[in-house]
Amino acid sequence: MTDTGSRALPDHPIRGDAAGGGEVLAFVAPWCGPCRRLAPVLGTVAARHHPTVRLVTVPVDRDPALAAEHGVSATPTIVVLRDGREVARAVGGVGEDELDRLFDAASSGAATSAGARRAGTRTDVTLRLGAGASLLAAGLLAGGQPVLLLAGTCALAWAAAPCRAWRRAGAAPSAPESTR
Amino acid sequence: MSYVNEAGWDRIARVVIGVALLVIGFSAVGGVGGVILGLVGLILLVTGLVGYCPIYGLLHVRTNGRRRTPTAA
């Protein structure tokens, strides 16, 4: 992926400092009102995640090839990359909370998009396993209390289910750099 | 309900207290009081396992880290 460098919209400097970890590409246009409104919020969130996540602002009029490569058809579009793979995308004006989540996705690599369920992390699985085992044990000690046994079984099943989805998500090809 | 707004300590506390309330409510107390305790425990347990608290979401609060800096006008 070509780094076209950071361009600032007038009066809204956006940090594009290089760092390790993930990248957030912000495809904007100077004539785009939502882009102008997004710029200061984007700068604030980028500063908060600096230097873990690198922000690159891409004016679509100056680099239409990169915009086409990433399938950008509207501005503003935020594309989150981690290790060169797209893990999240948002189109249109987004709020500060959503930007925080997108930058989190860049630093953690967890795939996320509006409305999508987050894949189970190690913490999630550990908590579910612990809760499930505790509830099952308590249910058995309480003489087969059905509610506790059911809750424990559900928690253990929940711990097992995202693991398979997680592995499938990791194995699925994702080629943001491929020619479209 | 896809995002985490609870810190690790918050989630662990919710799960532990939730499990405890469930056990106490459905095995020790019983009756209406036990069901209520159990439901409260279930809510705490589920929000802890998911990592997202709807009340936190409504109040724009998060216990997992970053202090919000004032947005430039």
Coordinates of C-alpha atoms in Angstrom, one line a residue:
Chain A
M1 CA 0.0 0.0 0.0
T2 CA 1.3 3.4 -0.9
D3 CA 1.6 6.0 1.8
T4 CA 0.6 9.2 0.1
G5 CA 1.4 11.2 3.2
S6 CA -0.9 13.3 5.2
R7 CA -2.7 16.3 3.8
A8 CA -4.5 18.7 6.1
L9 CA -7.8 20.2 5.3
P10 CA -7.7 23.9 5.7
D11 CA -7.6 25.0 9.4
H12 CA -7.8 21.4 10.6
P13 CA -4.4 19.9 11.0
I14 CA -4.4 16.1 11.1
R15 CA -1.6 14.2 12.6
G16 CA 0.0 11.6 10.3
D17 CA 2.9 10.5 12.4
A18 CA 4.4 7.2 11.6
A19 CA 4.2 4.4 14.2
G20 CA 4.1 0.7 14.5
G21 CA 0.8 -1.2 14.7
G22 CA -2.2 -0.4 12.7
E23 CA -3.1 2.3 10.2
V24 CA -6.3 4.3 9.6
L25 CA -6.8 5.7 6.2
A26 CA -9.2 8.7 6.0
F27 CA -10.4 9.3 2.5
V28 CA -11.6 12.9 2.3
A29 CA -12.4 15.6 -0.2
P30 CA -12.0 19.4 0.3
W31 CA -15.5 20.1 -1.0
C32 CA -17.0 17.6 1.4
G33 CA -18.9 19.2 4.3
P34 CA -18.9 16.0 6.5
C35 CA -15.2 15.7 5.9
R36 CA -14.6 19.2 7.3
R37 CA -16.7 18.4 10.4
L38 CA -14.9 15.1 10.9
A39 CA -11.4 16.6 10.6
P40 CA -11.0 18.1 14.1
V41 CA -12.6 15.0 15.8
L42 CA -10.4 12.7 13.8
G43 CA -7.3 14.7 14.9
T44 CA -8.3 14.5 18.5
V45 CA -8.9 10.7 18.4
A46 CA -5.7 10.2 16.4
A47 CA -3.7 12.1 19.0
R48 CA -5.2 10.0 21.7
H49 CA -4.1 6.8 20.0
H50 CA -0.7 8.1 18.9
P51 CA 1.8 6.5 18.4
T52 CA 0.1 3.1 18.3
V53 CA -2.1 3.8 15.3
R54 CA -1.0 5.8 12.3
L55 CA -3.5 8.1 10.6
V56 CA -3.1 8.8 6.9
T57 CA -5.4 11.3 5.3
V58 CA -6.0 10.7 1.6
P59 CA -7.6 13.5 -0.5
V60 CA -9.5 11.5 -3.1
D61 CA -9.0 14.1 -5.7
R62 CA -5.3 13.9 -5.4
D63 CA -5.0 10.1 -5.2
P64 CA -8.0 8.6 -6.9
A65 CA -6.1 5.4 -7.6
L66 CA -5.6 4.6 -3.9
A67 CA -9.3 5.4 -3.3
A68 CA -10.3 3.0 -6.1
E69 CA -7.9 0.4 -4.7
H70 CA -9.7 0.4 -1.4
G71 CA -13.2 0.5 -3.0
V72 CA -13.9 4.0 -1.8
S73 CA -17.0 5.5 -3.4
A74 CA -18.0 8.2 -1.0
T75 CA -16.4 10.6 1.4
P76 CA -15.6 10.5 4.2
T77 CA -14.6 6.9 4.3
I78 CA -12.4 5.5 7.1
V79 CA -10.5 2.3 6.3
V80 CA -8.8 0.5 9.2
L81 CA -5.8 -1.6 8.3
R82 CA -3.8 -4.0 10.5
D83 CA -0.8 -5.7 9.1
G84 CA -1.9 -4.7 5.7
R85 CA -5.3 -6.3 6.0
E86 CA -8.6 -4.3 6.2
V87 CA -10.3 -5.0 9.6
A88 CA -12.9 -2.3 9.6
R89 CA -14.5 0.4 7.6
A90 CA -16.9 3.3 8.1
V91 CA -18.6 5.5 5.5
G92 CA -20.0 8.9 6.2
G93 CA -19.8 11.1 9.2
V94 CA -18.9 9.1 12.3
G95 CA -18.9 10.2 15.9
E96 CA -16.0 10.3 18.3
D97 CA -17.1 7.0 20.0
E98 CA -17.2 5.2 16.7
L99 CA -13.8 6.7 15.7
D100 CA -12.4 5.4 19.0
R101 CA -13.7 1.9 18.2
L102 CA -12.1 2.1 14.8
F103 CA -8.8 3.1 16.2
D104 CA -9.1 0.4 18.8
A105 CA -9.6 -2.1 15.9
A106 CA -6.4 -0.8 14.3
S107 CA -4.3 -1.3 17.4
S108 CA -5.9 -4.6 18.4
G109 CA -6.6 -6.1 15.0
A110 CA -10.0 -7.2 16.1
A111 CA -12.4 -7.1 13.1
T112 CA -15.3 -4.8 13.7
S113 CA -17.8 -2.8 11.7
A114 CA -21.1 -1.1 12.5
G115 CA -23.5 -3.7 13.8
A116 CA -21.1 -6.6 13.6
R117 CA -20.5 -8.8 16.6
R118 CA -16.9 -8.8 17.8
A119 CA -15.1 -12.1 17.7
G120 CA -14.3 -13.7 21.0
T121 CA -11.0 -12.6 22.5
R122 CA -8.9 -14.6 24.9
T123 CA -10.4 -12.6 27.9
D124 CA -13.9 -13.3 26.7
V125 CA -13.3 -17.0 26.4
T126 CA -11.5 -17.2 29.8
L127 CA -14.3 -15.4 31.5
R128 CA -17.0 -17.6 29.9
L129 CA -15.1 -20.8 30.7
G130 CA -14.6 -19.7 34.4
A131 CA -18.2 -18.6 34.8
G132 CA -19.5 -21.8 33.1
A133 CA -17.4 -24.1 35.2
S134 CA -18.3 -22.2 38.4
L135 CA -22.0 -22.3 37.7
L136 CA -21.9 -26.0 36.8
A137 CA -20.0 -26.9 39.9
A138 CA -22.4 -24.8 42.1
G139 CA -25.4 -26.4 40.4
L140 CA -24.1 -29.9 41.0
L141 CA -23.2 -29.1 44.6
A142 CA -26.7 -27.6 45.1
G143 CA -28.2 -31.0 44.3
G144 CA -28.7 -30.5 40.6
Q145 CA -30.2 -27.0 40.6
P146 CA -31.5 -26.7 37.0
V147 CA -31.1 -22.9 36.6
L148 CA -27.5 -23.0 37.6
L149 CA -26.8 -26.0 35.5
L150 CA -28.4 -24.4 32.5
A151 CA -26.6 -21.1 33.0
G152 CA -23.3 -23.0 33.3
T153 CA -23.9 -25.0 30.2
C154 CA -24.8 -21.9 28.2
A155 CA -21.7 -20.1 29.3
L156 CA -19.5 -23.0 28.3
A157 CA -21.2 -23.3 25.0
W158 CA -20.7 -19.6 24.4
A159 CA -17.0 -20.0 25.3
A160 CA -16.7 -22.7 22.7
A161 CA -18.8 -21.1 19.9
P162 CA -16.7 -17.9 19.1
C163 CA -13.5 -20.0 19.0
R164 CA -14.7 -21.7 15.8
A165 CA -15.9 -18.5 14.3
W166 CA -12.6 -16.8 15.3
R167 CA -10.6 -19.4 13.6
R168 CA -12.7 -19.2 10.4
A169 CA -12.4 -15.4 10.4
G170 CA -8.6 -15.7 10.7
A171 CA -8.4 -18.2 7.9
A172 CA -10.7 -16.2 5.5
P173 CA -8.8 -14.5 2.8
S174 CA -8.8 -10.7 3.0
A175 CA -6.9 -8.9 0.3
P176 CA -7.3 -5.2 0.5
E177 CA -4.3 -4.8 -1.8
S178 CA -5.7 -6.9 -4.6
T179 CA -6.7 -5.3 -7.8
R180 CA -10.4 -4.6 -8.0
Chain B
M1 CA -23.9 -4.6 21.9
S2 CA -20.7 -5.3 20.0
Y3 CA -18.1 -3.1 21.8
V4 CA -16.4 -3.2 25.1
N5 CA -16.8 -0.3 27.5
E6 CA -15.7 -2.2 30.6
A7 CA -12.2 -2.6 31.9
G8 CA -10.8 -6.0 32.8
W9 CA -11.3 -5.6 36.5
D10 CA -14.8 -4.4 35.9
R11 CA -15.7 -7.5 33.9
I12 CA -14.1 -9.9 36.4
A13 CA -15.9 -8.2 39.3
R14 CA -19.2 -8.5 37.4
V15 CA -18.7 -12.1 36.6
V16 CA -17.7 -13.1 40.1
I17 CA -20.5 -11.1 41.8
G18 CA -23.0 -12.3 39.1
V19 CA -22.1 -15.9 39.7
A20 CA -22.3 -15.5 43.4
L21 CA -25.7 -13.8 43.3
L22 CA -27.0 -16.5 40.9
V23 CA -25.8 -19.3 43.3
I24 CA -27.2 -17.5 46.4
G25 CA -30.4 -16.6 44.7
F26 CA -31.3 -20.0 43.3
S27 CA -29.8 -22.3 45.8
A28 CA -29.8 -20.6 49.2
V29 CA -32.5 -18.0 49.3
G30 CA -35.2 -19.3 47.0
G31 CA -38.7 -17.8 46.6
V32 CA -39.3 -14.4 45.0
G33 CA -36.3 -12.8 46.7
G34 CA -34.1 -15.6 45.4
V35 CA -35.4 -15.1 41.8
I36 CA -34.8 -11.3 42.0
L37 CA -31.2 -11.9 43.3
G38 CA -30.7 -14.4 40.6
L39 CA -31.9 -12.1 37.9
V40 CA -29.6 -9.3 39.1
G41 CA -26.8 -11.8 39.1
L42 CA -27.7 -12.9 35.6
I43 CA -27.6 -9.3 34.3
L44 CA -24.2 -8.7 36.0
L45 CA -22.9 -12.0 34.6
V46 CA -24.0 -11.3 31.0
T47 CA -22.8 -7.7 30.9
G48 CA -19.5 -8.9 32.4
L49 CA -19.1 -11.7 29.8
V50 CA -20.0 -9.5 26.9
G51 CA -18.0 -6.5 28.1
Y52 CA -20.6 -4.0 27.3
C53 CA -22.9 -2.3 29.8
P54 CA -25.9 -0.5 28.3
I55 CA -26.1 1.9 31.2
Y56 CA -22.5 2.8 30.6
G57 CA -23.4 3.3 27.0
L58 CA -26.3 5.6 27.8
L59 CA -24.1 7.7 30.2
H60 CA -21.2 7.7 27.8
V61 CA -19.0 6.2 30.5
R62 CA -16.3 3.6 30.1
T63 CA -14.0 2.0 32.6
N64 CA -11.6 0.7 30.1
G65 CA -8.9 3.3 29.9
R66 CA -8.8 6.4 27.9
R67 CA -9.8 9.7 29.5
R68 CA -11.6 11.7 26.9
T69 CA -9.8 14.9 26.0
P70 CA -11.9 18.0 25.1
T71 CA -12.7 18.1 21.4
A72 CA -11.3 21.2 19.8
A73 CA -14.0 23.6 18.7

